[in-house]
Short mmCIF file of C-alpha atoms and ligand atoms in Angstrom, two decimals:
data_model
loop_
_atom_site.label_atom_id
_atom_site.label_comp_id
_atom_site.label_asym_id
_atom_site.label_seq_id
_atom_site.Cartn_x
_atom_site.Cartn_y
_atom_site.Cartn_z
CA MET A 1 182.00 -137.91 -108.02
CA ARG A 2 185.34 -139.30 -106.90
CA ARG A 3 187.86 -136.59 -106.02
CA THR A 4 191.59 -136.79 -105.49
CA PRO A 5 192.65 -135.60 -102.02
CA PRO A 6 194.01 -132.03 -101.84
CA LEU A 7 197.65 -131.17 -101.38
CA ILE A 8 198.25 -128.85 -98.45
CA ALA A 9 201.20 -126.47 -98.73
CA GLY A 10 202.32 -125.48 -95.22
CA GLY A 11 201.77 -127.08 -91.82
CA GLY A 12 201.08 -124.12 -89.54
CA PRO A 13 197.68 -123.83 -87.81
CA ALA A 14 195.80 -123.35 -91.10
CA GLY A 15 197.34 -126.27 -92.98
CA ALA A 16 197.23 -128.65 -90.02
CA ALA A 17 193.60 -127.74 -89.23
CA ALA A 18 192.64 -128.42 -92.85
CA ALA A 19 194.41 -131.80 -92.75
CA ILE A 20 192.55 -132.74 -89.55
CA ALA A 21 189.15 -131.69 -90.91
CA LEU A 22 189.74 -133.58 -94.16
CA ALA A 23 190.92 -136.70 -92.33
CA ARG A 24 187.80 -136.61 -90.20
CA ALA A 25 185.75 -136.63 -93.39
CA GLY A 26 187.69 -139.69 -94.55
CA VAL A 27 190.01 -137.80 -96.95
CA ARG A 28 193.73 -138.50 -96.58
CA ALA A 29 195.43 -135.30 -97.69
CA THR A 30 199.18 -134.86 -98.08
CA LEU A 31 200.61 -131.92 -96.16
CA LEU A 32 204.01 -130.47 -97.06
CA GLU A 33 205.86 -128.64 -94.29
CA LYS A 34 209.39 -127.30 -94.57
CA GLY A 35 210.04 -126.97 -90.83
CA ASP A 36 211.56 -129.86 -88.92
CA GLY A 37 209.61 -129.09 -85.75
CA THR A 38 212.48 -127.52 -83.85
CA GLY A 39 212.02 -123.84 -84.72
CA ASP A 40 209.37 -121.41 -83.56
CA ALA A 41 207.09 -119.19 -85.64
CA ILE A 42 207.17 -115.41 -85.46
CA CYS A 43 204.04 -115.08 -83.38
CA GLY A 44 203.00 -113.72 -80.01
CA GLY A 45 201.78 -117.16 -78.97
CA PHE A 46 198.59 -115.69 -77.50
CA LEU A 47 195.60 -118.00 -77.89
CA SER A 48 192.29 -116.22 -77.34
CA TRP A 49 189.25 -117.84 -75.73
CA ALA A 50 187.73 -118.16 -79.23
CA THR A 51 190.87 -119.80 -80.62
CA LEU A 52 190.95 -122.24 -77.70
CA ASP A 53 187.39 -123.17 -78.52
CA ARG A 54 188.26 -123.83 -82.18
CA LEU A 55 191.26 -125.89 -81.13
CA GLY A 56 189.00 -127.91 -78.84
CA HIS A 57 186.78 -128.76 -81.81
CA LEU A 58 189.87 -130.08 -83.59
CA GLY A 59 190.60 -132.35 -80.62
CA ILE A 60 193.41 -130.17 -79.23
CA ASP A 61 193.17 -129.52 -75.50
CA ALA A 62 195.52 -126.52 -75.50
CA PRO A 63 195.55 -125.98 -71.71
CA ALA A 64 196.70 -129.60 -71.36
CA LEU A 65 199.72 -128.69 -73.51
CA GLY A 66 200.93 -126.72 -70.52
CA GLY A 67 200.38 -123.12 -71.63
CA HIS A 68 200.34 -120.16 -69.30
CA ALA A 69 196.82 -119.03 -68.29
CA VAL A 70 195.98 -115.44 -69.26
CA SER A 71 192.90 -113.55 -68.09
CA ARG A 72 193.85 -109.88 -68.50
CA LEU A 73 195.24 -107.51 -71.10
CA ALA A 74 197.58 -104.75 -69.91
CA LEU A 75 198.04 -101.82 -72.28
CA PHE A 76 201.01 -99.57 -71.63
CA LEU A 77 201.14 -96.18 -73.28
CA GLY A 78 202.44 -92.76 -72.43
CA GLY A 79 203.67 -93.95 -69.03
CA ARG A 80 200.21 -95.25 -68.05
CA GLU A 81 198.96 -98.79 -67.62
CA HIS A 82 195.38 -99.77 -68.49
CA VAL A 83 194.29 -103.23 -67.40
CA LEU A 84 191.30 -104.91 -69.04
CA THR A 85 189.72 -108.22 -68.18
CA LEU A 86 189.50 -110.50 -71.21
CA PRO A 87 186.04 -111.86 -72.12
CA GLY A 88 187.24 -115.42 -71.53
CA PRO A 89 190.22 -117.48 -70.42
CA ALA A 90 193.17 -117.30 -72.83
CA LEU A 91 196.58 -118.93 -73.00
CA GLY A 92 200.22 -118.17 -73.75
CA LEU A 93 201.74 -121.13 -75.58
CA SER A 94 204.81 -121.45 -77.77
CA ARG A 95 204.03 -121.97 -81.42
CA ARG A 96 206.46 -124.86 -81.48
CA ARG A 97 204.30 -126.72 -78.99
CA LEU A 98 201.02 -125.75 -80.63
CA ASP A 99 202.11 -126.53 -84.19
CA SER A 100 203.67 -129.86 -83.15
CA ALA A 101 200.43 -130.88 -81.44
CA LEU A 102 198.34 -129.91 -84.46
CA LEU A 103 200.57 -131.79 -86.88
CA ALA A 104 200.68 -134.84 -84.62
CA ARG A 105 196.89 -134.75 -84.48
CA ALA A 106 196.67 -134.50 -88.28
CA ALA A 107 198.99 -137.50 -88.70
CA ALA A 108 197.12 -139.51 -86.05
CA GLN A 109 193.86 -138.85 -87.89
CA GLY A 110 195.38 -140.22 -91.10
CA ALA A 111 196.91 -137.27 -92.95
CA GLU A 112 200.28 -137.78 -94.63
CA VAL A 113 202.71 -135.21 -93.22
CA ARG A 114 205.86 -134.78 -95.31
CA ARG A 115 208.76 -132.66 -94.04
CA VAL A 116 209.76 -131.11 -97.36
CA ALA A 117 210.19 -127.58 -98.66
CA ILE A 118 208.34 -126.31 -101.71
CA ARG A 119 210.45 -124.17 -104.01
CA SER A 120 207.75 -122.77 -106.30
CA ALA A 121 204.30 -123.23 -107.78
CA GLU A 122 202.83 -122.96 -111.23
CA GLY A 123 199.14 -122.98 -110.53
CA ARG A 124 198.51 -126.31 -108.83
CA ALA A 125 201.85 -127.81 -109.85
CA LEU A 126 204.46 -127.63 -107.11
CA THR A 127 208.21 -128.03 -107.40
CA LEU A 128 209.95 -129.11 -104.22
CA VAL A 129 213.43 -127.99 -103.27
CA SER A 130 214.55 -131.55 -104.00
CA GLY A 131 213.38 -131.13 -107.60
CA GLU A 132 210.41 -133.47 -107.15
CA ARG A 133 207.25 -132.23 -108.89
CA LEU A 134 203.75 -132.72 -107.55
CA SER A 135 200.51 -131.67 -109.16
CA CYS A 136 197.02 -131.82 -107.81
CA GLU A 137 193.41 -131.05 -108.55
CA THR A 138 193.10 -128.98 -105.36
CA LEU A 139 195.75 -126.98 -103.55
CA PHE A 140 195.22 -125.68 -100.04
CA LEU A 141 197.75 -122.85 -99.88
CA ALA A 142 198.71 -122.41 -96.22
CA THR A 143 202.30 -121.14 -96.33
CA GLY A 144 201.30 -118.35 -93.96
CA LYS A 145 203.67 -115.46 -93.57
CA HIS A 146 205.88 -116.83 -96.34
CA ASP A 147 204.85 -116.45 -99.95
CA LEU A 148 205.34 -119.24 -102.41
CA ARG A 149 207.07 -118.19 -105.62
CA GLY A 150 204.41 -118.27 -108.33
CA LEU A 151 201.51 -117.72 -105.94
CA ALA A 152 202.76 -114.76 -103.91
CA ARG A 153 200.39 -112.23 -102.41
CA PRO A 154 200.77 -108.79 -104.02
CA LYS A 155 203.71 -106.95 -102.47
CA ASP A 156 202.82 -103.69 -100.83
CA ALA A 157 205.53 -102.06 -102.90
CA ALA A 158 203.80 -98.72 -102.52
CA SER A 159 204.36 -98.64 -98.76
CA PRO A 160 207.27 -96.30 -98.08
CA ASP A 161 207.54 -97.63 -94.53
CA PRO A 162 206.70 -101.36 -94.41
CA GLU A 163 205.86 -103.22 -91.23
CA LEU A 164 208.09 -105.91 -89.79
CA GLY A 165 207.52 -108.70 -87.30
CA LEU A 166 210.22 -109.56 -84.75
CA ARG A 167 210.30 -112.22 -82.07
CA CYS A 168 212.63 -113.39 -79.34
CA ARG A 169 212.42 -115.60 -76.29
CA LEU A 170 213.30 -114.11 -72.92
CA PRO A 171 214.59 -116.81 -70.56
CA PRO A 172 212.63 -117.48 -67.35
CA ALA A 173 213.20 -114.70 -64.82
CA SER A 174 211.38 -114.37 -61.52
CA GLN A 175 210.88 -110.60 -61.78
CA SER A 176 209.26 -110.57 -65.22
CA ALA A 177 207.31 -113.77 -64.43
CA ARG A 178 205.77 -112.02 -61.42
CA LEU A 179 204.96 -108.87 -63.40
CA ILE A 180 203.56 -110.56 -66.51
CA ALA A 181 201.83 -113.47 -64.78
CA ASP A 182 198.23 -113.93 -65.86
CA ARG A 183 198.37 -111.23 -68.57
CA ILE A 184 199.14 -110.44 -72.12
CA GLU A 185 200.95 -107.12 -72.20
CA LEU A 186 201.06 -104.68 -75.10
CA HIS A 187 203.64 -101.92 -74.76
CA LEU A 188 202.76 -99.30 -77.36
CA PHE A 189 205.37 -97.00 -78.81
CA ASP A 190 205.72 -94.68 -81.77
CA ARG A 191 205.26 -96.83 -84.92
CA GLY A 192 204.91 -100.16 -83.21
CA TYR A 193 204.17 -102.29 -80.20
CA LEU A 194 205.87 -104.94 -78.17
CA GLY A 195 203.81 -107.85 -76.85
CA LEU A 196 204.82 -109.98 -73.88
CA VAL A 197 203.29 -113.20 -72.61
CA LEU A 198 204.60 -116.10 -70.58
CA GLN A 199 204.86 -119.51 -72.22
CA GLU A 200 204.66 -123.08 -70.93
CA ASP A 201 208.32 -123.23 -69.82
CA GLY A 202 208.24 -119.94 -67.90
CA SER A 203 210.09 -118.04 -70.62
CA ALA A 204 208.45 -114.93 -72.04
CA ASN A 205 207.65 -114.55 -75.70
CA ALA A 206 208.50 -111.02 -76.84
CA CYS A 207 207.00 -110.09 -80.16
CA LEU A 208 207.17 -106.77 -81.94
CA ALA A 209 205.36 -105.30 -84.91
CA VAL A 210 207.29 -102.23 -85.96
CA ARG A 211 207.70 -99.89 -88.90
CA LYS A 212 210.97 -100.22 -90.76
CA SER A 213 211.78 -96.54 -90.15
CA ARG A 214 211.60 -97.06 -86.36
CA LEU A 215 213.90 -100.06 -86.50
CA ALA A 216 216.26 -98.04 -88.69
CA GLU A 217 216.47 -95.44 -85.92
CA ALA A 218 217.86 -98.21 -83.75
CA GLY A 219 220.50 -98.93 -86.38
CA GLY A 220 218.41 -101.76 -87.79
CA ASP A 221 219.21 -103.85 -84.72
CA PRO A 222 216.24 -105.37 -82.81
CA ALA A 223 218.23 -105.69 -79.56
CA THR A 224 219.15 -101.99 -79.68
CA LEU A 225 215.49 -101.17 -80.30
CA MET A 226 214.49 -103.20 -77.22
CA THR A 227 217.09 -101.38 -75.14
CA GLN A 228 215.92 -97.98 -76.42
CA LEU A 229 212.29 -98.86 -75.64
CA ALA A 230 213.23 -99.99 -72.13
CA ASP A 231 215.23 -96.80 -71.56
CA ALA A 232 212.14 -94.75 -72.45
CA ALA A 233 209.62 -96.72 -70.35
CA PRO A 234 210.37 -97.77 -66.77
CA ALA A 235 207.61 -100.41 -66.75
CA LEU A 236 209.16 -102.09 -69.76
CA ALA A 237 212.64 -101.77 -68.26
CA ASP A 238 211.37 -103.73 -65.22
CA ARG A 239 210.19 -106.52 -67.49
CA LEU A 240 213.33 -106.58 -69.61
CA ALA A 241 215.74 -106.44 -66.66
CA GLY A 242 218.71 -108.60 -67.54
CA PHE A 243 217.91 -108.52 -71.27
CA ASP A 244 220.91 -109.90 -73.13
CA ALA A 245 221.88 -107.76 -76.13
CA ALA A 246 223.12 -110.93 -77.84
CA THR A 247 219.58 -112.39 -77.87
CA ARG A 248 218.68 -113.93 -81.22
CA PHE A 249 215.66 -112.44 -82.99
CA ASP A 250 213.58 -113.98 -85.75
CA ALA A 251 212.30 -111.43 -88.23
CA ILE A 252 209.90 -111.19 -91.10
CA GLY A 253 209.64 -108.19 -93.43
CA HIS A 254 206.71 -106.60 -95.25
CA VAL A 255 203.86 -108.08 -93.20
CA PRO A 256 200.80 -107.21 -95.33
CA TYR A 257 198.49 -106.35 -92.43
CA GLY A 258 194.92 -105.85 -93.57
CA TRP A 259 195.30 -107.84 -96.78
CA ARG A 260 192.45 -110.18 -97.84
CA ALA A 261 192.31 -112.60 -100.77
CA ARG A 262 189.05 -111.92 -102.60
CA SER A 263 189.73 -114.44 -105.37
CA SER A 264 192.17 -117.25 -106.14
CA GLY A 265 193.25 -119.44 -109.03
CA PRO A 266 191.15 -122.46 -110.11
CA GLY A 267 191.22 -125.19 -107.45
CA ILE A 268 193.35 -123.06 -105.12
CA PHE A 269 192.04 -122.39 -101.62
CA ARG A 270 194.04 -119.76 -99.73
CA LEU A 271 194.01 -120.35 -95.98
CA GLY A 272 195.26 -118.50 -92.89
CA ASP A 273 197.65 -115.62 -93.60
CA GLN A 274 197.37 -116.47 -97.26
CA ALA A 275 193.66 -115.60 -97.01
CA ALA A 276 193.62 -112.66 -94.59
CA VAL A 277 196.27 -110.94 -92.45
CA ILE A 278 194.83 -109.39 -89.31
CA PRO A 279 196.97 -106.85 -87.40
CA SER A 280 198.74 -108.98 -84.85
CA LEU A 281 197.90 -106.90 -81.80
CA ALA A 282 194.35 -108.33 -82.06
CA GLY A 283 195.72 -111.79 -81.22
CA GLU A 284 193.37 -113.40 -83.74
CA GLY A 285 195.66 -114.62 -86.55
CA ILE A 286 195.55 -118.23 -85.36
CA GLY A 287 191.77 -118.01 -85.00
CA ILE A 288 191.54 -116.80 -88.61
CA ALA A 289 193.81 -119.64 -89.73
CA LEU A 290 191.57 -122.24 -88.07
CA ALA A 291 188.33 -120.62 -89.27
CA SER A 292 189.57 -120.45 -92.87
CA ALA A 293 190.57 -124.12 -92.82
CA ASP A 294 187.15 -125.12 -91.53
CA LEU A 295 185.28 -123.13 -94.19
CA ALA A 296 187.60 -124.23 -97.01
CA VAL A 297 187.20 -127.92 -96.18
CA ARG A 298 183.42 -127.55 -96.03
CA HIS A 299 183.39 -125.91 -99.48
CA TRP A 300 185.74 -128.54 -100.90
CA LEU A 301 183.69 -131.44 -99.51
CA SER A 302 180.50 -130.11 -101.09
CA GLN A 303 181.84 -128.68 -104.37
CA GLY A 304 185.34 -130.04 -104.92
CA PRO A 305 188.00 -127.83 -106.53
CA GLU A 306 185.27 -125.67 -108.10
CA GLY A 307 184.36 -124.48 -104.61
CA ALA A 308 187.53 -122.37 -104.34
CA ALA A 309 186.13 -119.12 -105.72
CA ALA A 310 182.98 -119.18 -103.56
CA TYR A 311 185.04 -120.11 -100.48
CA GLN A 312 187.47 -117.24 -101.04
CA ARG A 313 184.68 -114.69 -101.48
CA GLN A 314 182.80 -115.92 -98.41
CA PHE A 315 185.90 -115.93 -96.24
CA ALA A 316 186.93 -112.45 -97.41
CA ARG A 317 183.49 -111.21 -96.34
CA ALA A 318 183.75 -112.92 -92.95
CA ALA A 319 187.19 -111.42 -92.34
CA ARG A 320 186.25 -107.87 -93.32
CA ARG A 321 184.95 -106.65 -89.93
CA PRO A 322 187.67 -108.13 -87.69
CA LEU A 323 190.38 -106.85 -90.03
CA ALA A 324 188.84 -103.37 -90.21
CA MET A 325 188.43 -103.13 -86.45
CA ALA A 326 191.92 -104.45 -85.75
CA GLY A 327 193.28 -102.04 -88.38
CA LEU A 328 191.64 -99.13 -86.58
CA LEU A 329 193.10 -100.21 -83.23
CA LYS A 330 196.52 -100.64 -84.84
CA ALA A 331 196.41 -97.16 -86.39
CA LEU A 332 195.61 -95.68 -82.97
CA ALA A 333 198.18 -97.82 -81.17
CA ALA A 334 200.96 -96.66 -83.49
CA ARG A 335 200.37 -93.08 -82.28
CA PRO A 336 200.37 -93.31 -78.48
CA ALA A 337 199.47 -89.61 -78.16
CA LEU A 338 196.16 -90.29 -79.97
CA ALA A 339 195.55 -93.64 -78.27
CA ALA A 340 195.59 -92.39 -74.68
CA LEU A 341 191.98 -91.18 -74.59
CA PRO A 342 190.36 -94.22 -76.28
CA ALA A 343 192.44 -96.56 -74.11
CA ALA A 344 191.26 -94.80 -70.94
CA LEU A 345 187.65 -94.96 -72.17
CA ILE A 346 187.90 -98.65 -73.06
CA ALA A 347 189.40 -99.41 -69.67
CA SER A 348 186.85 -97.41 -67.69
CA VAL A 349 183.52 -97.93 -69.53
CA PRO A 350 182.17 -101.37 -68.61
CA GLY A 351 181.56 -103.66 -71.56
CA THR A 352 183.67 -101.66 -74.06
CA ALA A 353 186.69 -103.94 -73.81
CA ALA A 354 184.53 -107.03 -74.33
CA LEU A 355 182.87 -105.39 -77.33
CA MET A 356 186.25 -104.52 -78.90
CA ALA A 357 187.45 -108.05 -78.27
CA ARG A 358 184.33 -109.49 -79.89
CA LEU A 359 184.52 -107.19 -82.92
CA THR A 360 188.09 -108.29 -83.67
CA ARG A 361 187.21 -112.04 -83.64
CA ILE A 362 186.42 -113.88 -86.87
C1 FAD B 1 204.57 -110.11 -84.88
C2 FAD B 1 203.39 -111.06 -84.93
C3 FAD B 1 202.75 -111.47 -83.75
C4 FAD B 1 201.64 -112.30 -83.80
N1 FAD B 1 201.04 -112.69 -82.64
C5 FAD B 1 199.91 -113.46 -82.68
C6 FAD B 1 199.29 -113.91 -81.48
O1 FAD B 1 199.77 -113.64 -80.37
N2 FAD B 1 198.15 -114.65 -81.58
C7 FAD B 1 197.59 -114.98 -82.79
O2 FAD B 1 196.54 -115.62 -82.82
N3 FAD B 1 198.20 -114.60 -83.94
C8 FAD B 1 199.33 -113.87 -83.92
N4 FAD B 1 199.97 -113.53 -85.07
C9 FAD B 1 199.43 -114.01 -86.34
C10 FAD B 1 199.72 -115.48 -86.53
O3 FAD B 1 201.07 -115.75 -86.29
C11 FAD B 1 199.36 -115.92 -87.95
O4 FAD B 1 198.16 -115.32 -88.35
C12 FAD B 1 199.21 -117.43 -88.04
O5 FAD B 1 200.45 -118.03 -87.72
C13 FAD B 1 198.79 -117.85 -89.44
O6 FAD B 1 198.80 -119.26 -89.52
P1 FAD B 1 199.11 -119.95 -90.92
O7 FAD B 1 198.98 -121.41 -90.71
O8 FAD B 1 198.35 -119.28 -92.00
O9 FAD B 1 200.64 -119.57 -91.23
P2 FAD B 1 202.00 -119.86 -90.45
O10 FAD B 1 201.77 -119.96 -89.01
O11 FAD B 1 202.96 -118.83 -90.96
O12 FAD B 1 202.42 -121.30 -90.96
C14 FAD B 1 202.83 -121.51 -92.29
C15 FAD B 1 203.60 -122.81 -92.36
O13 FAD B 1 203.95 -123.05 -93.72
C16 FAD B 1 205.30 -123.50 -93.79
N5 FAD B 1 205.86 -123.10 -95.07
C17 FAD B 1 206.04 -121.84 -95.53
N6 FAD B 1 206.60 -121.85 -96.74
C18 FAD B 1 206.79 -123.16 -97.06
C19 FAD B 1 207.37 -123.82 -98.18
N7 FAD B 1 207.87 -123.12 -99.21
N8 FAD B 1 207.40 -125.18 -98.18
C20 FAD B 1 206.89 -125.89 -97.13
N9 FAD B 1 206.36 -125.31 -96.03
C21 FAD B 1 206.31 -123.97 -96.00
C22 FAD B 1 205.98 -122.77 -92.63
O14 FAD B 1 207.16 -123.47 -92.23
C23 FAD B 1 204.90 -122.78 -91.56
O15 FAD B 1 204.96 -123.89 -90.72
C24 FAD B 1 201.12 -112.72 -85.06
C25 FAD B 1 201.78 -112.34 -86.23
C26 FAD B 1 202.90 -111.52 -86.18
C27 FAD B 1 203.57 -111.12 -87.46
#
């Protein structure tokens, strides 16, 4: 049966990976992306060994994009540092560079990439900000952290203390470069964590997941929060030396960590963060985005739009274990007093760190 190519809403890792996989199967999808390629996503920019492997299969040689090699994880809590060797080589890379490479690859393979913003959706009918209307037989919904009006994920309205994502770029500095070199660092604090990794240009990506109540204690100002955290932890103060209080932060509210789509509308395939949101300290969100795109395209190629329901169920099942394990680690990490013992055990018992890392991969 002849099928019309899907529309892809969103050109982050999930949408771009779907466009590449479709193009490889001879299907020229249209991808709609609102960004103009100059901004950067709210993301730690940590690419795990498993994610690098998936990128390789898409024809993206991430190390060749100039990222910063990472082989260890350093966990800071309660004044102690626990260093774990990662199961495989990883990378710190800015999302701008990664997303640009993925979209360029999609276009080179034959996908149509349009730089337009979608205002809303009514099922598979999209209205662009320009007023243009597009409808399709199949929609790959890959708008990631941002919900599309009409197809939004359920709001966790019940949460009295929602979680927020914050990100800023720390300019290259020799002291922090020396301290962070070769590692991804997670600095745990009450109701959140701060992740640090070096990127391709020597700057450090600082990313925080934090409860709203904790940010409120810093007057709602991310820079004040950073300063308070540094004041309380000398190791972090060393890394943030010279931190400029005027630094610009990107923020996203109400991150629905742990959410999974178990069903979707007819002909609608939810990918990436629209399919499953893994707690970010696991560093597996991009891996999930790529894995969902791969599975969705395989379902679509064999069953067309009717494959959406089976895809969504199968992906929800596949995401259950990594989300549950990452959720457990996040719950512990948010209470440093509880996390100290497990962290010491993980760091000292051989094989435990590798097992944890494996259990949080899709
Ligand atoms: C604080 C934090 C730190 C994280 N750190 C890491 C990490 O270190 N490693 C890791 O693997 N994962 C990490 N993640 C998770 C990771 O960022 C996401 O899981 C991943 O980006 C999901 O990819 P995606 O393609 O689904 O969505 P996104 O990356 O969010 O991409 C969605 C795309 O859709 C576009 N879009 C959105 N709305 C519209 C619209 N209306 N019209 C047109 N285009 C639109 C956006 O511009 C964007 O390009 C982190 C997440 C958070 C919150």
